[in-house]
């Protein structure tokens, strides 16, 4: 096996990513309170939305979370290893069960519960369970309008009738739960309720982060938040009820002063309109800082907090470097000082909006070069 690269040390990096596990746990508790009497799981796919699967899942398990969702079996194996081989926690694999004996064996080895999404998967899992001589639990994904994964409502009875299948959770996923006014919401909730009523005695799960905040609170038996755990705003357009989990700070490498008319960065896309002081930091798009945060003469880009002052990016985000206009920041800035790119003030949602994407993408793109510091665990 190739050796995993050593994690960057603090001294060897120019940027620090601080993950507040206390805030993560507080967010989970808040969501669990809102979802009650339904139980509350945690979605930890994609390396726990970029914050790090192992520390996140251990903190959540310690806080009492007993059910986790990952996207792929490889993530499930990591999740099981982090929790301990004998851990009682349920780990669901959202993306379903691809064909292949090795995949079935991986589920058995790490005690992963597949979220089956078609009849062939249901039959394969039932046959595998029979061959092993023990009923293996499974979840079933029902498609209520996403048209992405899951059995249609018309196939539900056939899936439930597969011999030897031990479905103990049915679930579906919301199309537009972050928009409380979207007509999909009521349609999907009604369709899921009708489907659930056809599966007596089986637990049901529909709500992602935002759906927990819908007036109808369609949490059924188990809520499945992801984004809100990591500090993303599940109620866009309204104040964020969640605590920030991720803070990204970078050191200033160099400061310089330029005159009116000088440009900054590749292709000279940004021109100084005043005598300008610039700070160059060692974070770029290779670290997941969206290149779309570039600032040009016609369009503002990202911003950074520099000693409490919001300062705009200047020019293009390069692979490893970004330049910030720190003219309005305190005059005694020096190389080595930290600027904050993401945190309480500049939220992951704001960065997503400025980059023309969503905070989910910003989080899951967080780079591997940062020194990662876990606090509050
Ligand atoms: C990612 C995902 C979730 C979590 O969604 P958030 O919006 O991050 O809370 C829940 N269910 C399914 C099926 C998912 O794919």
GROMACS .gro file of C-alpha atoms and ligand atoms in nm:
model
  392
    1UNK     CA    1   0.000   0.000   0.000
    2UNK     CA    2   0.134   0.348  -0.078
    3UNK     CA    3   0.216   0.536   0.236
    4UNK     CA    4  -0.022   0.814   0.330
    5UNK     CA    5   0.146   1.154   0.313
    6UNK     CA    6   0.236   1.288   0.655
    7UNK     CA    7  -0.006   1.550   0.782
    8UNK     CA    8   0.142   1.900   0.751
    9UNK     CA    9   0.295   2.031   1.072
   10UNK     CA   10   0.214   2.375   1.198
   11UNK     CA   11   0.565   2.502   1.134
   12UNK     CA   12   0.567   2.376   0.777
   13UNK     CA   13   0.242   2.534   0.662
   14UNK     CA   14   0.123   2.886   0.596
   15UNK     CA   15  -0.242   2.829   0.679
   16UNK     CA   16  -0.427   2.680   0.973
   17UNK     CA   17  -0.766   2.516   0.963
   18UNK     CA   18  -0.928   2.505   1.304
   19UNK     CA   19  -1.216   2.263   1.351
   20UNK     CA   20  -1.428   2.328   1.658
   21UNK     CA   21  -1.556   1.987   1.765
   22UNK     CA   22  -1.741   2.152   2.053
   23UNK     CA   23  -1.943   2.356   1.803
   24UNK     CA   24  -2.001   2.042   1.595
   25UNK     CA   25  -2.143   1.860   1.896
   26UNK     CA   26  -2.349   2.164   2.000
   27UNK     CA   27  -2.493   2.177   1.649
   28UNK     CA   28  -2.582   1.808   1.661
   29UNK     CA   29  -2.751   1.852   2.000
   30UNK     CA   30  -2.951   2.146   1.870
   31UNK     CA   31  -3.066   1.952   1.565
   32UNK     CA   32  -3.144   1.649   1.781
   33UNK     CA   33  -3.361   1.866   2.008
   34UNK     CA   34  -3.546   2.008   1.710
   35UNK     CA   35  -3.596   1.666   1.554
   36UNK     CA   36  -3.721   1.501   1.875
   37UNK     CA   37  -3.908   1.277   1.929
   38UNK     CA   38  -3.738   1.154   1.612
   39UNK     CA   39  -3.380   1.036   1.658
   40UNK     CA   40  -3.100   1.233   1.497
   41UNK     CA   41  -2.828   1.075   1.287
   42UNK     CA   42  -2.524   1.250   1.140
   43UNK     CA   43  -2.423   1.253   0.775
   44UNK     CA   44  -2.043   1.223   0.762
   45UNK     CA   45  -1.990   1.156   0.391
   46UNK     CA   46  -1.706   1.321   0.200
   47UNK     CA   47  -1.469   1.320   0.498
   48UNK     CA   48  -1.742   1.472   0.718
   49UNK     CA   49  -1.797   1.753   0.468
   50UNK     CA   50  -1.426   1.822   0.461
   51UNK     CA   51  -1.370   1.866   0.835
   52UNK     CA   52  -1.222   1.518   0.888
   53UNK     CA   53  -1.420   1.197   0.928
   54UNK     CA   54  -1.238   1.041   1.221
   55UNK     CA   55  -1.239   1.333   1.467
   56UNK     CA   56  -1.594   1.429   1.369
   57UNK     CA   57  -1.745   1.084   1.406
   58UNK     CA   58  -1.570   1.021   1.736
   59UNK     CA   59  -1.695   1.351   1.880
   60UNK     CA   60  -2.049   1.286   1.760
   61UNK     CA   61  -2.053   0.929   1.889
   62UNK     CA   62  -1.929   1.049   2.225
   63UNK     CA   63  -2.216   1.298   2.233
   64UNK     CA   64  -2.463   1.014   2.184
   65UNK     CA   65  -2.513   0.995   1.810
   66UNK     CA   66  -2.566   0.630   1.723
   67UNK     CA   67  -2.645   0.639   1.349
   68UNK     CA   68  -2.422   0.766   1.073
   69UNK     CA   69  -2.453   0.801   0.698
   70UNK     CA   70  -2.164   0.790   0.453
   71UNK     CA   71  -2.179   0.792   0.074
   72UNK     CA   72  -1.950   0.502  -0.007
   73UNK     CA   73  -1.838   0.176   0.150
   74UNK     CA   74  -1.477   0.300   0.165
   75UNK     CA   75  -1.595   0.583   0.389
   76UNK     CA   76  -1.796   0.332   0.589
   77UNK     CA   77  -1.484   0.126   0.653
   78UNK     CA   78  -1.304   0.434   0.780
   79UNK     CA   79  -1.603   0.527   0.995
   80UNK     CA   80  -1.614   0.179   1.149
   81UNK     CA   81  -1.241   0.184   1.218
   82UNK     CA   82  -1.274   0.523   1.387
   83UNK     CA   83  -1.560   0.401   1.606
   84UNK     CA   84  -1.394   0.068   1.681
   85UNK     CA   85  -1.447  -0.269   1.516
   86UNK     CA   86  -1.695  -0.380   1.782
   87UNK     CA   87  -1.884  -0.050   1.800
   88UNK     CA   88  -2.263  -0.079   1.806
   89UNK     CA   89  -2.326   0.227   1.589
   90UNK     CA   90  -2.521   0.192   1.269
   91UNK     CA   91  -2.335   0.307   0.956
   92UNK     CA   92  -2.549   0.345   0.644
   93UNK     CA   93  -2.400   0.367   0.297
   94UNK     CA   94  -2.616   0.612   0.103
   95UNK     CA   95  -2.500   0.542  -0.250
   96UNK     CA   96  -2.643   0.193  -0.266
   97UNK     CA   97  -2.483  -0.139  -0.342
   98UNK     CA   98  -2.289  -0.178  -0.664
   99UNK     CA   99  -2.271  -0.534  -0.798
  100UNK     CA  100  -1.976  -0.747  -0.688
  101UNK     CA  101  -1.887  -0.997  -0.418
  102UNK     CA  102  -1.606  -0.776  -0.291
  103UNK     CA  103  -1.853  -0.499  -0.222
  104UNK     CA  104  -2.086  -0.731  -0.034
  105UNK     CA  105  -1.792  -0.862   0.165
  106UNK     CA  106  -1.679  -0.509   0.251
  107UNK     CA  107  -2.025  -0.434   0.390
  108UNK     CA  108  -2.013  -0.749   0.601
  109UNK     CA  109  -1.659  -0.696   0.722
  110UNK     CA  110  -1.723  -0.343   0.844
  111UNK     CA  111  -2.088  -0.407   0.937
  112UNK     CA  112  -2.219  -0.144   0.699
  113UNK     CA  113  -2.586  -0.113   0.621
  114UNK     CA  114  -2.649  -0.050   0.253
  115UNK     CA  115  -2.919   0.192   0.148
  116UNK     CA  116  -3.057  -0.023  -0.131
  117UNK     CA  117  -3.187   0.168  -0.427
  118UNK     CA  118  -3.324  -0.087  -0.669
  119UNK     CA  119  -3.467  -0.437  -0.684
  120UNK     CA  120  -3.146  -0.599  -0.804
  121UNK     CA  121  -2.961  -0.455  -0.508
  122UNK     CA  122  -3.237  -0.578  -0.277
  123UNK     CA  123  -3.213  -0.930  -0.421
  124UNK     CA  124  -2.833  -0.933  -0.407
  125UNK     CA  125  -2.833  -0.825  -0.045
  126UNK     CA  126  -3.101  -1.079   0.049
  127UNK     CA  127  -2.910  -1.360  -0.124
  128UNK     CA  128  -2.588  -1.256   0.045
  129UNK     CA  129  -2.758  -1.247   0.386
  130UNK     CA  130  -2.912  -1.590   0.327
  131UNK     CA  131  -2.576  -1.733   0.226
  132UNK     CA  132  -2.421  -1.602   0.544
  133UNK     CA  133  -2.706  -1.746   0.746
  134UNK     CA  134  -2.791  -1.426   0.927
  135UNK     CA  135  -3.048  -1.164   0.839
  136UNK     CA  136  -2.855  -0.850   0.753
  137UNK     CA  137  -3.042  -0.525   0.803
  138UNK     CA  138  -3.077  -0.289   0.513
  139UNK     CA  139  -3.229   0.048   0.439
  140UNK     CA  140  -3.432   0.123   0.130
  141UNK     CA  141  -3.415   0.447  -0.063
  142UNK     CA  142  -3.746   0.560  -0.209
  143UNK     CA  143  -3.737   0.821  -0.481
  144UNK     CA  144  -4.007   1.080  -0.418
  145UNK     CA  145  -3.905   1.329  -0.683
  146UNK     CA  146  -3.528   1.371  -0.691
  147UNK     CA  147  -3.491   1.113  -0.970
  148UNK     CA  148  -3.143   1.036  -0.855
  149UNK     CA  149  -3.136   0.717  -0.647
  150UNK     CA  150  -3.407   0.493  -0.511
  151UNK     CA  151  -3.697   0.271  -0.602
  152UNK     CA  152  -4.003   0.440  -0.742
  153UNK     CA  153  -4.324   0.425  -0.545
  154UNK     CA  154  -4.452   0.170  -0.797
  155UNK     CA  155  -4.170  -0.072  -0.708
  156UNK     CA  156  -4.195  -0.032  -0.335
  157UNK     CA  157  -4.410  -0.338  -0.268
  158UNK     CA  158  -4.185  -0.558  -0.484
  159UNK     CA  159  -3.877  -0.439  -0.298
  160UNK     CA  160  -4.035  -0.500   0.042
  161UNK     CA  161  -4.145  -0.846  -0.070
  162UNK     CA  162  -3.796  -0.968  -0.162
  163UNK     CA  163  -3.754  -1.286   0.039
  164UNK     CA  164  -3.507  -1.275   0.321
  165UNK     CA  165  -3.468  -0.901   0.312
  166UNK     CA  166  -3.463  -0.726   0.650
  167UNK     CA  167  -3.549  -0.366   0.567
  168UNK     CA  168  -3.559  -0.168   0.888
  169UNK     CA  169  -3.537   0.185   0.749
  170UNK     CA  170  -3.701   0.350   0.452
  171UNK     CA  171  -3.578   0.687   0.346
  172UNK     CA  172  -3.607   0.951   0.079
  173UNK     CA  173  -3.428   1.277   0.003
  174UNK     CA  174  -3.566   1.628  -0.035
  175UNK     CA  175  -3.530   1.825  -0.358
  176UNK     CA  176  -3.553   2.183  -0.226
  177UNK     CA  177  -3.588   2.179   0.151
  178UNK     CA  178  -3.372   2.491   0.189
  179UNK     CA  179  -3.655   2.684   0.022
  180UNK     CA  180  -3.956   2.659   0.254
  181UNK     CA  181  -4.182   2.796  -0.021
  182UNK     CA  182  -4.089   2.535  -0.279
  183UNK     CA  183  -4.381   2.323  -0.394
  184UNK     CA  184  -4.170   2.005  -0.397
  185UNK     CA  185  -4.167   2.000  -0.018
  186UNK     CA  186  -4.533   1.931   0.046
  187UNK     CA  187  -4.553   1.689  -0.247
  188UNK     CA  188  -4.252   1.489  -0.128
  189UNK     CA  189  -4.364   1.482   0.234
  190UNK     CA  190  -4.707   1.352   0.130
  191UNK     CA  191  -4.559   1.093  -0.105
  192UNK     CA  192  -4.314   0.973   0.159
  193UNK     CA  193  -4.585   0.955   0.424
  194UNK     CA  194  -4.795   0.738   0.193
  195UNK     CA  195  -4.494   0.514   0.120
  196UNK     CA  196  -4.406   0.484   0.486
  197UNK     CA  197  -4.762   0.380   0.567
  198UNK     CA  198  -4.709   0.082   0.338
  199UNK     CA  199  -4.414  -0.034   0.552
  200UNK     CA  200  -4.559  -0.088   0.899
  201UNK     CA  201  -4.299  -0.136   1.170
  202UNK     CA  202  -4.019   0.006   0.957
  203UNK     CA  203  -3.847   0.329   1.066
  204UNK     CA  204  -3.862   0.622   0.825
  205UNK     CA  205  -3.623   0.906   0.748
  206UNK     CA  206  -3.673   1.204   0.520
  207UNK     CA  207  -3.523   1.523   0.664
  208UNK     CA  208  -3.181   1.660   0.577
  209UNK     CA  209  -3.056   1.971   0.760
  210UNK     CA  210  -3.292   2.222   0.605
  211UNK     CA  211  -3.597   1.996   0.625
  212UNK     CA  212  -3.559   1.987   1.005
  213UNK     CA  213  -3.644   2.359   0.994
  214UNK     CA  214  -3.946   2.333   0.763
  215UNK     CA  215  -4.272   2.424   0.938
  216UNK     CA  216  -4.398   2.069   0.877
  217UNK     CA  217  -4.084   1.925   1.051
  218UNK     CA  218  -4.089   1.607   0.843
  219UNK     CA  219  -3.845   1.421   1.065
  220UNK     CA  220  -4.044   1.094   1.092
  221UNK     CA  221  -3.828   0.855   1.299
  222UNK     CA  222  -3.477   0.970   1.207
  223UNK     CA  223  -3.337   1.303   1.090
  224UNK     CA  224  -3.027   1.301   0.867
  225UNK     CA  225  -2.851   1.637   0.891
  226UNK     CA  226  -2.515   1.701   0.732
  227UNK     CA  227  -2.442   2.061   0.635
  228UNK     CA  228  -2.591   2.225   0.946
  229UNK     CA  229  -2.370   2.010   1.170
  230UNK     CA  230  -2.067   2.169   1.010
  231UNK     CA  231  -2.199   2.521   1.059
  232UNK     CA  232  -2.372   2.577   0.726
  233UNK     CA  233  -2.694   2.776   0.737
  234UNK     CA  234  -2.990   2.542   0.689
  235UNK     CA  235  -3.224   2.842   0.658
  236UNK     CA  236  -3.075   3.054   0.378
  237UNK     CA  237  -3.191   3.415   0.387
  238UNK     CA  238  -3.250   3.398   0.763
  239UNK     CA  239  -3.000   3.418   1.048
  240UNK     CA  240  -2.792   3.105   1.082
  241UNK     CA  241  -2.907   2.906   1.387
  242UNK     CA  242  -2.588   2.696   1.382
  243UNK     CA  243  -2.246   2.762   1.528
  244UNK     CA  244  -1.943   2.801   1.301
  245UNK     CA  245  -1.727   2.488   1.304
  246UNK     CA  246  -1.453   2.573   1.055
  247UNK     CA  247  -1.207   2.858   1.076
  248UNK     CA  248  -0.942   2.914   0.812
  249UNK     CA  249  -0.652   3.147   0.879
  250UNK     CA  250  -0.348   3.218   0.665
  251UNK     CA  251  -0.024   3.397   0.733
  252UNK     CA  252   0.084   3.703   0.544
  253UNK     CA  253   0.399   3.616   0.349
  254UNK     CA  254   0.475   3.956   0.202
  255UNK     CA  255   0.343   4.312   0.212
  256UNK     CA  256   0.393   4.571  -0.061
  257UNK     CA  257   0.266   4.912  -0.164
  258UNK     CA  258   0.160   4.989  -0.520
  259UNK     CA  259   0.051   5.306  -0.695
  260UNK     CA  260  -0.263   5.401  -0.884
  261UNK     CA  261  -0.289   5.219  -1.216
  262UNK     CA  262  -0.072   4.920  -1.123
  263UNK     CA  263  -0.231   4.581  -1.164
  264UNK     CA  264  -0.225   4.271  -0.947
  265UNK     CA  265  -0.190   3.908  -1.042
  266UNK     CA  266  -0.223   3.701  -1.359
  267UNK     CA  267  -0.346   3.889  -1.665
  268UNK     CA  268  -0.362   4.218  -1.476
  269UNK     CA  269  -0.732   4.185  -1.407
  270UNK     CA  270  -0.737   4.417  -1.103
  271UNK     CA  271  -0.611   4.775  -1.110
  272UNK     CA  272  -0.531   4.991  -0.808
  273UNK     CA  273  -0.758   5.298  -0.795
  274UNK     CA  274  -0.576   5.443  -0.494
  275UNK     CA  275  -0.233   5.405  -0.341
  276UNK     CA  276  -0.274   5.049  -0.219
  277UNK     CA  277  -0.114   4.819   0.034
  278UNK     CA  278  -0.122   4.453  -0.057
  279UNK     CA  279  -0.075   4.140   0.150
  280UNK     CA  280   0.008   3.810  -0.017
  281UNK     CA  281  -0.102   3.493   0.161
  282UNK     CA  282  -0.009   3.133   0.096
  283UNK     CA  283  -0.350   2.990   0.011
  284UNK     CA  284  -0.482   2.932  -0.339
  285UNK     CA  285  -0.718   2.727  -0.545
  286UNK     CA  286  -0.503   2.418  -0.485
  287UNK     CA  287  -0.617   2.450  -0.123
  288UNK     CA  288  -0.981   2.465  -0.223
  289UNK     CA  289  -1.009   2.843  -0.212
  290UNK     CA  290  -1.244   2.889  -0.507
  291UNK     CA  291  -1.077   3.053  -0.805
  292UNK     CA  292  -1.413   3.218  -0.862
  293UNK     CA  293  -1.331   3.444  -0.565
  294UNK     CA  294  -1.099   3.638  -0.797
  295UNK     CA  295  -1.148   4.015  -0.787
  296UNK     CA  296  -1.131   4.204  -1.117
  297UNK     CA  297  -1.191   4.562  -1.221
  298UNK     CA  298  -1.549   4.478  -1.304
  299UNK     CA  299  -1.639   4.237  -1.028
  300UNK     CA  300  -1.561   4.211  -0.655
  301UNK     CA  301  -1.432   3.880  -0.527
  302UNK     CA  302  -1.360   3.728  -0.189
  303UNK     CA  303  -1.281   3.904   0.134
  304UNK     CA  304  -1.065   3.836   0.437
  305UNK     CA  305  -1.077   3.961   0.795
  306UNK     CA  306  -0.752   4.137   0.872
  307UNK     CA  307  -0.736   4.235   1.242
  308UNK     CA  308  -1.109   4.290   1.247
  309UNK     CA  309  -1.125   4.481   0.917
  310UNK     CA  310  -1.288   4.332   0.610
  311UNK     CA  311  -1.042   4.354   0.322
  312UNK     CA  312  -1.112   4.262  -0.041
  313UNK     CA  313  -0.915   4.023  -0.259
  314UNK     CA  314  -0.715   4.185  -0.539
  315UNK     CA  315  -0.674   4.003  -0.869
  316UNK     CA  316  -0.690   3.637  -0.948
  317UNK     CA  317  -0.664   3.360  -0.693
  318UNK     CA  318  -0.357   3.162  -0.800
  319UNK     CA  319  -0.276   2.800  -0.727
  320UNK     CA  320  -0.087   2.867  -0.403
  321UNK     CA  321  -0.123   3.239  -0.341
  322UNK     CA  322  -0.387   3.507  -0.303
  323UNK     CA  323  -0.340   3.883  -0.276
  324UNK     CA  324  -0.551   4.098  -0.046
  325UNK     CA  325  -0.595   4.475  -0.049
  326UNK     CA  326  -0.512   4.560   0.313
  327UNK     CA  327  -0.504   4.938   0.268
  328UNK     CA  328  -0.781   4.978   0.526
  329UNK     CA  329  -0.627   4.740   0.781
  330UNK     CA  330  -0.404   4.863   1.067
  331UNK     CA  331  -0.076   5.003   0.938
  332UNK     CA  332   0.152   4.786   1.150
  333UNK     CA  333   0.070   4.459   0.974
  334UNK     CA  334   0.376   4.242   0.929
  335UNK     CA  335   0.471   3.920   0.754
  336UNK     CA  336   0.363   3.626   0.967
  337UNK     CA  337   0.043   3.796   1.082
  338UNK     CA  338  -0.272   3.592   1.035
  339UNK     CA  339  -0.570   3.685   0.823
  340UNK     CA  340  -0.899   3.499   0.851
  341UNK     CA  341  -1.055   3.366   0.532
  342UNK     CA  342  -1.342   3.170   0.686
  343UNK     CA  343  -1.499   3.171   1.029
  344UNK     CA  344  -1.762   3.355   1.233
  345UNK     CA  345  -1.738   3.675   1.028
  346UNK     CA  346  -1.692   3.538   0.677
  347UNK     CA  347  -1.911   3.233   0.677
  348UNK     CA  348  -1.892   2.931   0.457
  349UNK     CA  349  -2.227   3.036   0.311
  350UNK     CA  350  -2.093   3.381   0.226
  351UNK     CA  351  -1.790   3.231   0.053
  352UNK     CA  352  -2.013   2.999  -0.145
  353UNK     CA  353  -2.233   3.290  -0.253
  354UNK     CA  354  -1.937   3.508  -0.350
  355UNK     CA  355  -1.790   3.222  -0.552
  356UNK     CA  356  -2.117   3.146  -0.729
  357UNK     CA  357  -2.150   2.809  -0.560
  358UNK     CA  358  -2.278   2.670  -0.231
  359UNK     CA  359  -2.109   2.637   0.106
  360UNK     CA  360  -2.130   2.258   0.074
  361UNK     CA  361  -1.882   2.272  -0.213
  362UNK     CA  362  -1.654   2.513  -0.028
  363UNK     CA  363  -1.639   2.283   0.276
  364UNK     CA  364  -1.587   1.961   0.086
  365UNK     CA  365  -1.310   2.122  -0.122
  366UNK     CA  366  -1.105   2.223   0.185
  367UNK     CA  367  -0.750   2.132   0.097
  368UNK     CA  368  -0.504   1.884   0.239
  369UNK     CA  369  -0.217   2.130   0.285
  370UNK     CA  370  -0.357   2.306   0.588
  371UNK     CA  371  -0.233   2.243   0.936
  372UNK     CA  372  -0.549   2.106   1.097
  373UNK     CA  373  -0.614   2.187   1.456
  374UNK     CA  374  -0.904   2.021   1.638
  375UNK     CA  375  -1.032   2.206   1.942
  376UNK     CA  376  -1.319   2.152   2.187
  377UNK     CA  377  -1.313   1.773   2.152
  378LIG     C1  378  -2.602   1.454   0.185
  378LIG     C2  379  -2.732   1.393   0.224
  378LIG     C3  380  -2.797   1.430   0.342
  378LIG     C4  381  -2.753   1.547   0.426
  378LIG     O1  382  -2.796   1.665   0.362
  378LIG     P1  383  -2.764   1.811   0.422
  378LIG     O2  384  -2.836   1.902   0.330
  378LIG     O3  385  -2.616   1.824   0.415
  378LIG     O4  386  -2.814   1.811   0.561
  378LIG     C5  387  -2.908   1.358   0.381
  378LIG     N1  388  -2.955   1.257   0.303
  378LIG     C6  389  -2.898   1.222   0.187
  378LIG     C7  390  -2.956   1.113   0.106
  378LIG     C8  391  -2.785   1.289   0.142
  378LIG     O5  392  -2.729   1.255   0.026
   0.00000   0.00000   0.00000
